[in-house]
GROMACS .gro file of C-alpha atoms in nm:
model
  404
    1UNK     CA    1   0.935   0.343   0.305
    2UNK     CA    2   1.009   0.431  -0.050
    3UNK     CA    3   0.797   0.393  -0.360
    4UNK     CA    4   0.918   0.416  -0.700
    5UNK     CA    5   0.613   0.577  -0.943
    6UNK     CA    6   0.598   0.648  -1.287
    7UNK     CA    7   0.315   0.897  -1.430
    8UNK     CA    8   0.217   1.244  -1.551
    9UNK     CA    9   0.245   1.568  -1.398
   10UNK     CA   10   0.045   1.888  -1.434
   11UNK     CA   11   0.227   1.994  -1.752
   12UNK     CA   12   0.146   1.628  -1.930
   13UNK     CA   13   0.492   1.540  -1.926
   14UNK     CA   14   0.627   1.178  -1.801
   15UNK     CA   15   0.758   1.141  -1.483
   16UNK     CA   16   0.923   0.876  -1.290
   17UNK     CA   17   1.118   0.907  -0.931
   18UNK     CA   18   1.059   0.810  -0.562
   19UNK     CA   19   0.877   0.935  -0.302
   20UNK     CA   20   0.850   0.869   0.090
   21UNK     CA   21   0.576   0.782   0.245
   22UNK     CA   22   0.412   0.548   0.561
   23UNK     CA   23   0.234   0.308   0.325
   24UNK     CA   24   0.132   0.268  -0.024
   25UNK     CA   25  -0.194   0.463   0.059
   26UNK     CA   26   0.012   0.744   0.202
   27UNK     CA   27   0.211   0.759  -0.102
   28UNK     CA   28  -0.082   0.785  -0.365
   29UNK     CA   29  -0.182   1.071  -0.166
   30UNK     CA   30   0.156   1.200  -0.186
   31UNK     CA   31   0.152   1.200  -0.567
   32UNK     CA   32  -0.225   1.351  -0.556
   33UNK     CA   33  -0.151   1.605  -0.387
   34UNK     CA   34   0.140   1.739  -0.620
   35UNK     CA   35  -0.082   1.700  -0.888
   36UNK     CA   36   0.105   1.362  -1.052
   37UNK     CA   37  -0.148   1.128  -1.234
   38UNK     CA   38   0.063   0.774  -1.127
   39UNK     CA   39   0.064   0.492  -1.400
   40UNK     CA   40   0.273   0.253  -1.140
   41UNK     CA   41   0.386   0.251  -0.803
   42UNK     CA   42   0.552   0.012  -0.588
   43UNK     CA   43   0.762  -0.037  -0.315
   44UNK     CA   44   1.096  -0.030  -0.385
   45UNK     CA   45   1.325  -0.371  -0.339
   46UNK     CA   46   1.642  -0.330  -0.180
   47UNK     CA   47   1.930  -0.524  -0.372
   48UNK     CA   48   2.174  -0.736  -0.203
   49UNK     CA   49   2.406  -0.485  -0.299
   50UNK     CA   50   2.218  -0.228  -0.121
   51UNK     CA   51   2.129  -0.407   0.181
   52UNK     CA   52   2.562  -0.443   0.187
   53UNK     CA   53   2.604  -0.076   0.118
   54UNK     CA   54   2.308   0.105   0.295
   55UNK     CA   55   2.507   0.267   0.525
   56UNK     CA   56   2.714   0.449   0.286
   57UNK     CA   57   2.410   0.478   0.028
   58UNK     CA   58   2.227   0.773   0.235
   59UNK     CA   59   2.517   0.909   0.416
   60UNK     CA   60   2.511   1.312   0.312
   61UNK     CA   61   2.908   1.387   0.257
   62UNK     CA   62   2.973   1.673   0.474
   63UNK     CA   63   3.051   1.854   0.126
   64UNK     CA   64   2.704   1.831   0.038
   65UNK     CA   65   2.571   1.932   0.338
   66UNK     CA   66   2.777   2.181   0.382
   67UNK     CA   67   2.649   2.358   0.042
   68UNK     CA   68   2.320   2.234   0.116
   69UNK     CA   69   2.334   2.473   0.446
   70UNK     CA   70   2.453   2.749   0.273
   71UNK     CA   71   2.236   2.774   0.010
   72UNK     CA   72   1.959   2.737   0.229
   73UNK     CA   73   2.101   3.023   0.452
   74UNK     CA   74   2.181   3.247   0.150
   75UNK     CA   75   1.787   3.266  -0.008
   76UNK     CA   76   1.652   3.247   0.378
   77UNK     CA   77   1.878   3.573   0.451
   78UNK     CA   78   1.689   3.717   0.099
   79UNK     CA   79   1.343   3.701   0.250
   80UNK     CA   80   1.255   3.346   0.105
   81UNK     CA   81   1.066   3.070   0.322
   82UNK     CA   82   1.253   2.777   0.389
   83UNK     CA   83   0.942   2.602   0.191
   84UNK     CA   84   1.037   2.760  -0.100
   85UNK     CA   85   1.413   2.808  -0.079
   86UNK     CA   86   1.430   2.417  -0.024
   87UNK     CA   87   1.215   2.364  -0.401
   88UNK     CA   88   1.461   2.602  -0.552
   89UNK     CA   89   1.702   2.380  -0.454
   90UNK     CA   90   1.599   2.088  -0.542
   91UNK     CA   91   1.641   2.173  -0.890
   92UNK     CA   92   2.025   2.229  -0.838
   93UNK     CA   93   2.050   1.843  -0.753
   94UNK     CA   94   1.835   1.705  -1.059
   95UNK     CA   95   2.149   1.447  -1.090
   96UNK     CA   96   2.184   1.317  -0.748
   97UNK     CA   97   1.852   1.101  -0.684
   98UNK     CA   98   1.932   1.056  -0.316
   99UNK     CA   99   1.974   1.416  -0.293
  100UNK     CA  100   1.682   1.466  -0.436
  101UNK     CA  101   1.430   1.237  -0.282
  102UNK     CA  102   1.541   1.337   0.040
  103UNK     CA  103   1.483   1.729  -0.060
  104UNK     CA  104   1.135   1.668  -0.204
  105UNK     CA  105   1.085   1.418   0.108
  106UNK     CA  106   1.179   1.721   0.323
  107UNK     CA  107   0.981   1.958   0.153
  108UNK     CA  108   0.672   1.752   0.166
  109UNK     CA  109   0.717   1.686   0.555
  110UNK     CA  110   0.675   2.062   0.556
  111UNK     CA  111   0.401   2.133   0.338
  112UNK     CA  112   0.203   1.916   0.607
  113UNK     CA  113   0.293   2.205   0.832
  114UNK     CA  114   0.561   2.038   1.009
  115UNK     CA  115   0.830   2.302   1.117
  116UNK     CA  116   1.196   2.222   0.956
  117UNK     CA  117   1.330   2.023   1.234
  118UNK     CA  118   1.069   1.803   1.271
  119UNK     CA  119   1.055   1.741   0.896
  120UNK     CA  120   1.463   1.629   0.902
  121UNK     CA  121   1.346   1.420   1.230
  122UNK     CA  122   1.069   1.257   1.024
  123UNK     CA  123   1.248   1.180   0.702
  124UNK     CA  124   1.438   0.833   0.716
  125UNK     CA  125   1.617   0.888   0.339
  126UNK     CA  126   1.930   0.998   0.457
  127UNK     CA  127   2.069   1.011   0.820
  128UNK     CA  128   2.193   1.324   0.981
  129UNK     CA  129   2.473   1.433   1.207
  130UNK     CA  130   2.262   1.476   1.547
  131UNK     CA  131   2.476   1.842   1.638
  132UNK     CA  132   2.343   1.927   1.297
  133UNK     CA  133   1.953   1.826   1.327
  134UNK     CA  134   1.946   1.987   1.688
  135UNK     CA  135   2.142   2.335   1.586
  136UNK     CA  136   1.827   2.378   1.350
  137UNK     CA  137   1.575   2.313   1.597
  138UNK     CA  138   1.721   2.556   1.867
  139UNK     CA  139   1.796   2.849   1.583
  140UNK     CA  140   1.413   2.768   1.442
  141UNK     CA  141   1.314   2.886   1.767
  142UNK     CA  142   1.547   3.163   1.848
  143UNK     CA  143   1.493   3.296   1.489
  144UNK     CA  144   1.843   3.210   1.393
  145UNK     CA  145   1.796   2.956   1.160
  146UNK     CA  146   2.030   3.134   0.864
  147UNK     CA  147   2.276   3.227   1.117
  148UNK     CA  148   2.338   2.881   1.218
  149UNK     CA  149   2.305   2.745   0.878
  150UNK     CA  150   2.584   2.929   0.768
  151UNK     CA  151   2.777   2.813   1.071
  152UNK     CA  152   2.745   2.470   0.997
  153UNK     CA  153   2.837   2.501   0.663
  154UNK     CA  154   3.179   2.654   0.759
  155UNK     CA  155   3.220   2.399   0.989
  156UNK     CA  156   3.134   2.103   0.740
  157UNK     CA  157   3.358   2.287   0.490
  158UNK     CA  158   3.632   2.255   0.762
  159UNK     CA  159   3.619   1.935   0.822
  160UNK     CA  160   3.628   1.822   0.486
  161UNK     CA  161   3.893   2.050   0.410
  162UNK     CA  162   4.098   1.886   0.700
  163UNK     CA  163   4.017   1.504   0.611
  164UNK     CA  164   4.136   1.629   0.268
  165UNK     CA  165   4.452   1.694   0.357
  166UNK     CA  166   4.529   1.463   0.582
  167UNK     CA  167   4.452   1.173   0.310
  168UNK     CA  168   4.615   1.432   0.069
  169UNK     CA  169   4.923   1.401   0.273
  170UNK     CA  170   4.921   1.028   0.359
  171UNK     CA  171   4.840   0.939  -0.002
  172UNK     CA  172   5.225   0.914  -0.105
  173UNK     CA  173   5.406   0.759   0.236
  174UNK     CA  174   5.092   0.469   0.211
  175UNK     CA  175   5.153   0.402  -0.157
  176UNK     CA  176   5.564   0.375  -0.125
  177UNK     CA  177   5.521   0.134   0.207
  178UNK     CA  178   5.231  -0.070  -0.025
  179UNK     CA  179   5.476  -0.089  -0.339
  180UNK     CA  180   5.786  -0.172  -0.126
  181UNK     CA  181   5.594  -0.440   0.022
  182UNK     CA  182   5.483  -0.581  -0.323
  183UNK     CA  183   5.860  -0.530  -0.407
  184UNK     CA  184   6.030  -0.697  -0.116
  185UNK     CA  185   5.755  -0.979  -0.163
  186UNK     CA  186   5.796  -1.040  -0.513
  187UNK     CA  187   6.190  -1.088  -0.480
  188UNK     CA  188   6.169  -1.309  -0.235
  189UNK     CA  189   5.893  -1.557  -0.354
  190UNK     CA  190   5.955  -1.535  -0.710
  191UNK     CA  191   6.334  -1.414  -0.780
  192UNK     CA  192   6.553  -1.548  -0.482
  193UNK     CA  193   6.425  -1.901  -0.544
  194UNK     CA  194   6.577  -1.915  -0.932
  195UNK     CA  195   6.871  -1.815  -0.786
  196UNK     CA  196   6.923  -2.089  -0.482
  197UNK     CA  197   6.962  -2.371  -0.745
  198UNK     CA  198   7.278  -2.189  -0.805
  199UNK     CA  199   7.412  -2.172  -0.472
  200UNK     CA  200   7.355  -2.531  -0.447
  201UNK     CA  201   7.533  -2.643  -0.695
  202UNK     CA  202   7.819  -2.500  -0.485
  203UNK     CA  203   7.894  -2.727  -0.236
  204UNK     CA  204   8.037  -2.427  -0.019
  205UNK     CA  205   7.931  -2.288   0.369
  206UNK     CA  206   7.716  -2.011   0.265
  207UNK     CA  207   7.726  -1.671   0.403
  208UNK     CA  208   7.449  -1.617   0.704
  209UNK     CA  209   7.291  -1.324   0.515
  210UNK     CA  210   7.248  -1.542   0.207
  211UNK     CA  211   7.105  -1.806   0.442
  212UNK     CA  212   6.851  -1.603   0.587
  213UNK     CA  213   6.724  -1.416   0.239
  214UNK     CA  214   6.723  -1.799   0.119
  215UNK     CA  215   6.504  -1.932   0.409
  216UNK     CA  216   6.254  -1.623   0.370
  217UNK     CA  217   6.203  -1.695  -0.027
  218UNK     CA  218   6.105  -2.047   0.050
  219UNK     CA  219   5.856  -1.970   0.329
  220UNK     CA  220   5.728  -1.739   0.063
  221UNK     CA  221   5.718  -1.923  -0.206
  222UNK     CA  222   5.582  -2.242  -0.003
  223UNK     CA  223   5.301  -2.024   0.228
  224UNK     CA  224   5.223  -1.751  -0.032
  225UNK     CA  225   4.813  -1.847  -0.064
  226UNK     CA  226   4.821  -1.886   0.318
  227UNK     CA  227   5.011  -1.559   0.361
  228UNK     CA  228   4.758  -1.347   0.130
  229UNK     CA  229   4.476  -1.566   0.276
  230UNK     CA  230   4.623  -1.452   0.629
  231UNK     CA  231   4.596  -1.092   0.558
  232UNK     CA  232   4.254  -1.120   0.410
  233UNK     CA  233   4.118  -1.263   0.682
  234UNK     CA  234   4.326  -1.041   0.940
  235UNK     CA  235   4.185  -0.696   0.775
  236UNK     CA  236   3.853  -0.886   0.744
  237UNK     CA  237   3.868  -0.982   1.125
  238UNK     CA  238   3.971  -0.613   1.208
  239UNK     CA  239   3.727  -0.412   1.030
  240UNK     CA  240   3.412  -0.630   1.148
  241UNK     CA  241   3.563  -0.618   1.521
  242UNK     CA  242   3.583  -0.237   1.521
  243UNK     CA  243   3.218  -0.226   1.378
  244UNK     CA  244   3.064  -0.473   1.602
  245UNK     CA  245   3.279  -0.473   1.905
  246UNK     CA  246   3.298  -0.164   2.114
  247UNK     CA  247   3.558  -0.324   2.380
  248UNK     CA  248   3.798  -0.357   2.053
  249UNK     CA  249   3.735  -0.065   1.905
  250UNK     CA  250   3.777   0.100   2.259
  251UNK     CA  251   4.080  -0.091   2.290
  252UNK     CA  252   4.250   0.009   1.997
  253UNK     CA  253   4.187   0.374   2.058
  254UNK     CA  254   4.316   0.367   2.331
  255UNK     CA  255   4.649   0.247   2.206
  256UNK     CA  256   4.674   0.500   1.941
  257UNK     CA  257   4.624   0.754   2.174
  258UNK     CA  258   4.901   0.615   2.378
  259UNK     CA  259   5.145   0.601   2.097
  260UNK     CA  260   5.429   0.877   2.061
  261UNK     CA  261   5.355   1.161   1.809
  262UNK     CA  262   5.070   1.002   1.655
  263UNK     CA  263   4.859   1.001   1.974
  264UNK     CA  264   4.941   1.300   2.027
  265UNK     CA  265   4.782   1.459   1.703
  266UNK     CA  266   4.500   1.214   1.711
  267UNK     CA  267   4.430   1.364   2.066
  268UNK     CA  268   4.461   1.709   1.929
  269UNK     CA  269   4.254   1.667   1.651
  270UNK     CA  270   3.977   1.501   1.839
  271UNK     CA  271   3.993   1.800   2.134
  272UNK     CA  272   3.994   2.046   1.827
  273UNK     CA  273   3.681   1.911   1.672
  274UNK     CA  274   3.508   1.914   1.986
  275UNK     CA  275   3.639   2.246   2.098
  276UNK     CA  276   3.499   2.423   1.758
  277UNK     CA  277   3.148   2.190   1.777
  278UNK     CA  278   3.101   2.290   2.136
  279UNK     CA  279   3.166   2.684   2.036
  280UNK     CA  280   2.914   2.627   1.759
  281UNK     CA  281   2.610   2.508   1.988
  282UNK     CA  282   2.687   2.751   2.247
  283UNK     CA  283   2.677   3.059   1.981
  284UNK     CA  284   2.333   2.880   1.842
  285UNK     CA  285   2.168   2.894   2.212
  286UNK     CA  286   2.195   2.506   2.296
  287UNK     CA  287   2.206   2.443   2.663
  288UNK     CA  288   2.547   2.345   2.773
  289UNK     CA  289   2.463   1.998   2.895
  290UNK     CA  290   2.343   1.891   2.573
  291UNK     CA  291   2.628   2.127   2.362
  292UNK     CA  292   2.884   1.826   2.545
  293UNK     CA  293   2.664   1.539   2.472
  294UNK     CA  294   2.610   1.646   2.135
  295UNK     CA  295   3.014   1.759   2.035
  296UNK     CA  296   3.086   1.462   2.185
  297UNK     CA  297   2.900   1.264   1.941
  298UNK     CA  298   3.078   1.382   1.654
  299UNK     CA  299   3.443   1.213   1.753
  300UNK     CA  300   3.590   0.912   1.645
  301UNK     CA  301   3.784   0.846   1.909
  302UNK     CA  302   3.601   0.596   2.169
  303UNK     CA  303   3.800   0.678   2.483
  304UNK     CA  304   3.784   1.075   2.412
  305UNK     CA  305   3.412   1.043   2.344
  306UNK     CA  306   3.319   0.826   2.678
  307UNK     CA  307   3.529   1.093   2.861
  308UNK     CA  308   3.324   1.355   2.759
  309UNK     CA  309   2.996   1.168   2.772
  310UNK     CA  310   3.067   1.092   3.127
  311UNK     CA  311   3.158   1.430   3.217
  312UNK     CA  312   2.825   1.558   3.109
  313UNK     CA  313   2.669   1.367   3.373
  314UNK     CA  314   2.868   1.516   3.610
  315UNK     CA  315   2.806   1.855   3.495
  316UNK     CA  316   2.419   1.794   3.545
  317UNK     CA  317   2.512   1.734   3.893
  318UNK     CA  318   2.676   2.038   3.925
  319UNK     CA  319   3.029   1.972   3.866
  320UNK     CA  320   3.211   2.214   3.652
  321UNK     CA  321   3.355   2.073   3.330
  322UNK     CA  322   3.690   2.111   3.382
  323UNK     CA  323   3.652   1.922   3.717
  324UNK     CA  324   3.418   1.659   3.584
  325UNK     CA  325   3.742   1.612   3.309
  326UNK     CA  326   4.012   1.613   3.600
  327UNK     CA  327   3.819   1.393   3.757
  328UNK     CA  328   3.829   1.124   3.521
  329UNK     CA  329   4.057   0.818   3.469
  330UNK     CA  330   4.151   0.934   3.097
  331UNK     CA  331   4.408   1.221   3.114
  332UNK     CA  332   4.393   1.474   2.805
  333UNK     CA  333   4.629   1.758   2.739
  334UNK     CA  334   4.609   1.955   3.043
  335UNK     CA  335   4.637   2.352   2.857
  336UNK     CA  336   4.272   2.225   2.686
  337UNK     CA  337   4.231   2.181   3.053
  338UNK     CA  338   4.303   2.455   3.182
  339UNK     CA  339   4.196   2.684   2.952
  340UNK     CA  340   3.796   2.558   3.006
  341UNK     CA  341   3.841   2.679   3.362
  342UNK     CA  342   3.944   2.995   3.274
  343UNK     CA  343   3.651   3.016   3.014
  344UNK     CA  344   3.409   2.899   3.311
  345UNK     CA  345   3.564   3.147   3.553
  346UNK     CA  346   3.533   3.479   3.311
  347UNK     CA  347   3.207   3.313   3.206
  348UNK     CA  348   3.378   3.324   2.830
  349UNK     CA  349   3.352   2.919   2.742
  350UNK     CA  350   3.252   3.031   2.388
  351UNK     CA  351   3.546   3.251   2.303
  352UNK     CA  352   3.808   3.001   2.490
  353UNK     CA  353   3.657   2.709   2.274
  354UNK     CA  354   3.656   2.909   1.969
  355UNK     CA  355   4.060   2.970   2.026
  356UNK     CA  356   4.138   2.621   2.088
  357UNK     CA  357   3.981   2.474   1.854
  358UNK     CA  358   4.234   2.726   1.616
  359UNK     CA  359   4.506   2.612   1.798
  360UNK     CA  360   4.484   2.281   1.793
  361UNK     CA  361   4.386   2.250   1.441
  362UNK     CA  362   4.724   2.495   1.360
  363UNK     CA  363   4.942   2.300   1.566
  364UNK     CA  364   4.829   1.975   1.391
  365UNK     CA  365   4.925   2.067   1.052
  366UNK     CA  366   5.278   2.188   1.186
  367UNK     CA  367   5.323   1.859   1.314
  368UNK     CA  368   5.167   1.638   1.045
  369UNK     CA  369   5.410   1.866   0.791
  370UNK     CA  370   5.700   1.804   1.003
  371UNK     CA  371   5.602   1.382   0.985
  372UNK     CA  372   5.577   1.414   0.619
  373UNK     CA  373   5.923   1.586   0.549
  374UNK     CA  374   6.086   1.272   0.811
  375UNK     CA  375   5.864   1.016   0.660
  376UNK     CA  376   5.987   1.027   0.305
  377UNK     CA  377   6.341   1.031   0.355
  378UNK     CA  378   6.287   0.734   0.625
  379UNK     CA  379   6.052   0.547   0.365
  380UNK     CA  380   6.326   0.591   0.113
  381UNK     CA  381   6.606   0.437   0.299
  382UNK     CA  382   6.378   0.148   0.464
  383UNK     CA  383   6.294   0.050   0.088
  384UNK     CA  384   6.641   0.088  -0.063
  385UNK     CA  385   6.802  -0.049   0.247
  386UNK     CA  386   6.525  -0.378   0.214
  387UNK     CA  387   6.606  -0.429  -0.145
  388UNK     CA  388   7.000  -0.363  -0.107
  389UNK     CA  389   7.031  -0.619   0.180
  390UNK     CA  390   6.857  -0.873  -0.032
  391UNK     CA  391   7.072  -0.821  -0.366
  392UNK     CA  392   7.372  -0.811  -0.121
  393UNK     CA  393   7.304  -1.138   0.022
  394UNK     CA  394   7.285  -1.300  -0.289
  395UNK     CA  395   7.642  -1.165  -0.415
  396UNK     CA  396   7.821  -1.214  -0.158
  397UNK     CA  397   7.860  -1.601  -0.214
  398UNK     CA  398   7.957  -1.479  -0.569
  399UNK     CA  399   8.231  -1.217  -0.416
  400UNK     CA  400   8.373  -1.546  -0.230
  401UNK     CA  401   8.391  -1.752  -0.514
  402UNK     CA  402   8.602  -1.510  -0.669
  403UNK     CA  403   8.807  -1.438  -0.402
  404UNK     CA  404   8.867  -1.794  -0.415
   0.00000   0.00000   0.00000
């Protein structure tokens, strides 16, 4: 639960922010323990607009995190407790509230004498990756704990780096296919019907071009509410199915993993992500069993993530996990394959995972750049090829007037 306060500190200045805490009582004893005289406190009311946007509301972006963990690791490598490297930061994130309340939140679970896991386990401000919360509690006990905070930071960096680029690149081909669109739609509901009057006033065969442009501007102009109104509901209807219905979401997966080129680097990207998550856990001493479950966890892809989940199983039962993988119904790229066996017979999983995972990510942005350089030209000529066949259509009844 979260309380909003407003008081006095130890310094007699005016305060007012949130705290965590079980119940109200908890939280008064929150604020007396830090020395904060409260003039007000009371739970605080979600919005409607909250309750919509929760999700999103105290979801870290791996960018923060990823400084978060390397800060952390930088004044724990000096000598400094994780107690009091974590207030030092807090002060860097005096602008972000949710940062803050779920430092100070953090920082209080540990001032009960909670160890640093159990204190991210305990918090319920923000939710965390599950890879990242169990790294911490298997380097806290190894004695690792900078180590693998600095590891996860280069790996959050990566990511982010990655989805960064690939909306980076994407950003233009989506924008020309949107504005074509509006384009193609605009001269057909709005432009080709102030023309038709003129054709009709004719009294000639028209050509079958013309007739077709001519039939698409009425349904346009006659259905546009219902055609908006169709897409509405269609993205609507998509994006609650995916949420709430794992056959779907499965389902359409499944076909994008299927499709040429694209399922290809979805595939690779997925396997790469997994490949460098798995190396990760292994380096920070999580057993292997779990180091699948957990990498696992961390893809998108529904088919590539049940494969993986399942394969754990088997590897409890003794399998090895490049049988438990053949095995299965799903087939992957067979080098990522292969190379695991060879990892599990030389006993070097780590290293092998560690190399796909650069491979994979390499080979995607060769083949996303190669897309890009076929997309525009194609995008080009499906626009100017759209637009030409409609102005051609309605000249050529014109041409045969003339020639007449």
């Amino acid at each position: 639960m979260i309380f909003k306060y407003k008081g006095i500190d130890e310094a007699g200045n005016k305060v007012s922010d949130k705290v965590e805490a079980l119940s109200l009582l908890d939280a008064k004893n929150k604020l007396k323990a830090n020395k904060i005289i409260y003039e007000s406190i009371k739970e605080e009311s979600a919005s409607i607009f909250d309750a919509l946007s929760v999700s999103m509301r105290y979801k870290i972006k791996p960018k923060d995190l990823s400084s978060l963990s390397r800060e952390l690791s930088m004044y724990i490598r000096s000598g400094i407790t994780i107690v009091s490297a974590l207030k030092i930061v807090q002060t860097h994130y005096e602008k972000n509230k949710k940062m803050k309340l779920f430092l100070t939140t953090v920082s209080a679970h540990l001032d009960e004498g909670k160890n640093f896991y159990t204190a991210l386990e305990s918090q319920s401000v923000v939710t965390l990756p599950e890879f990242f919360k169990h790294s911490i509690k298997v380097s806290e006990s190894g004695g690792i704990l900078d180590e693998v905070l600095l590891e996860l930071s280069r790996f959050l960096k990566e990511q982010d780096k990655i989805a960064k680029e690939i909306k980076s690149a994407f950003a233009y081909p989506t924008f020309m296919i949107l504005i074509s669109l509006v384009m193609i739609a605009f001269m057909l509901a709005f432009v080709v019907p102030q023309i038709t009057g003129i054709f009709e006033s004719m009294n000639q065969e028209l050509p079958t071009p013309t007739k077709v442009v001519i039939a698409m501007g009425d349904f346009f102009r006659d259905n546009i509410k219902l055609i908006l109104a169709s897409i509405v509901i269609f993205v609507v209807a998509f994006m609650v199915l995916m949420k709430k219905s794992y056959a779907f979401a499965y389902g359409v997966h499944k076909f994008i993993l299927k499709l040429p080129l694209f399922g290809e680097i979805a595939q690779k990207s997925e396997l790469a992500r997994f490949a460098y998550m798995a190396s990760l856990l292994t380096r920070s001493g999580v057993p292997f069993v779990q180091t699948i479950n957990l990498s696992a966890n961390i893809l998108n892809n529904l088919v590539l993530k049940e494969l993986f989940v399942n394969a754990s199983s088997k590897v409890v039962e003794g399998k090895l996990l490049s049988n438990a993988i053949n095995s299965s119904k799903t087939k992957i790229d067979n080098a990522f394959v292969q190379s695991i066996a060879l990892g599990e017979e030389t006993s070097q999983v780590q290293s092998v995972l560690t190399n796909i995972s650069e491979l994979y990510f390499e080979e995607n942005r060769e083949k996303i750049s190669l897309l890009l350089t076929l997309l525009e030209p194609a995008l080009m000529l499906f626009v100017g090829g759209s637009i030409g066949f409609i102005v051609a259509a309605m000249l050529l009844p014109i041409f045969s007037m003339s020639i007449q």
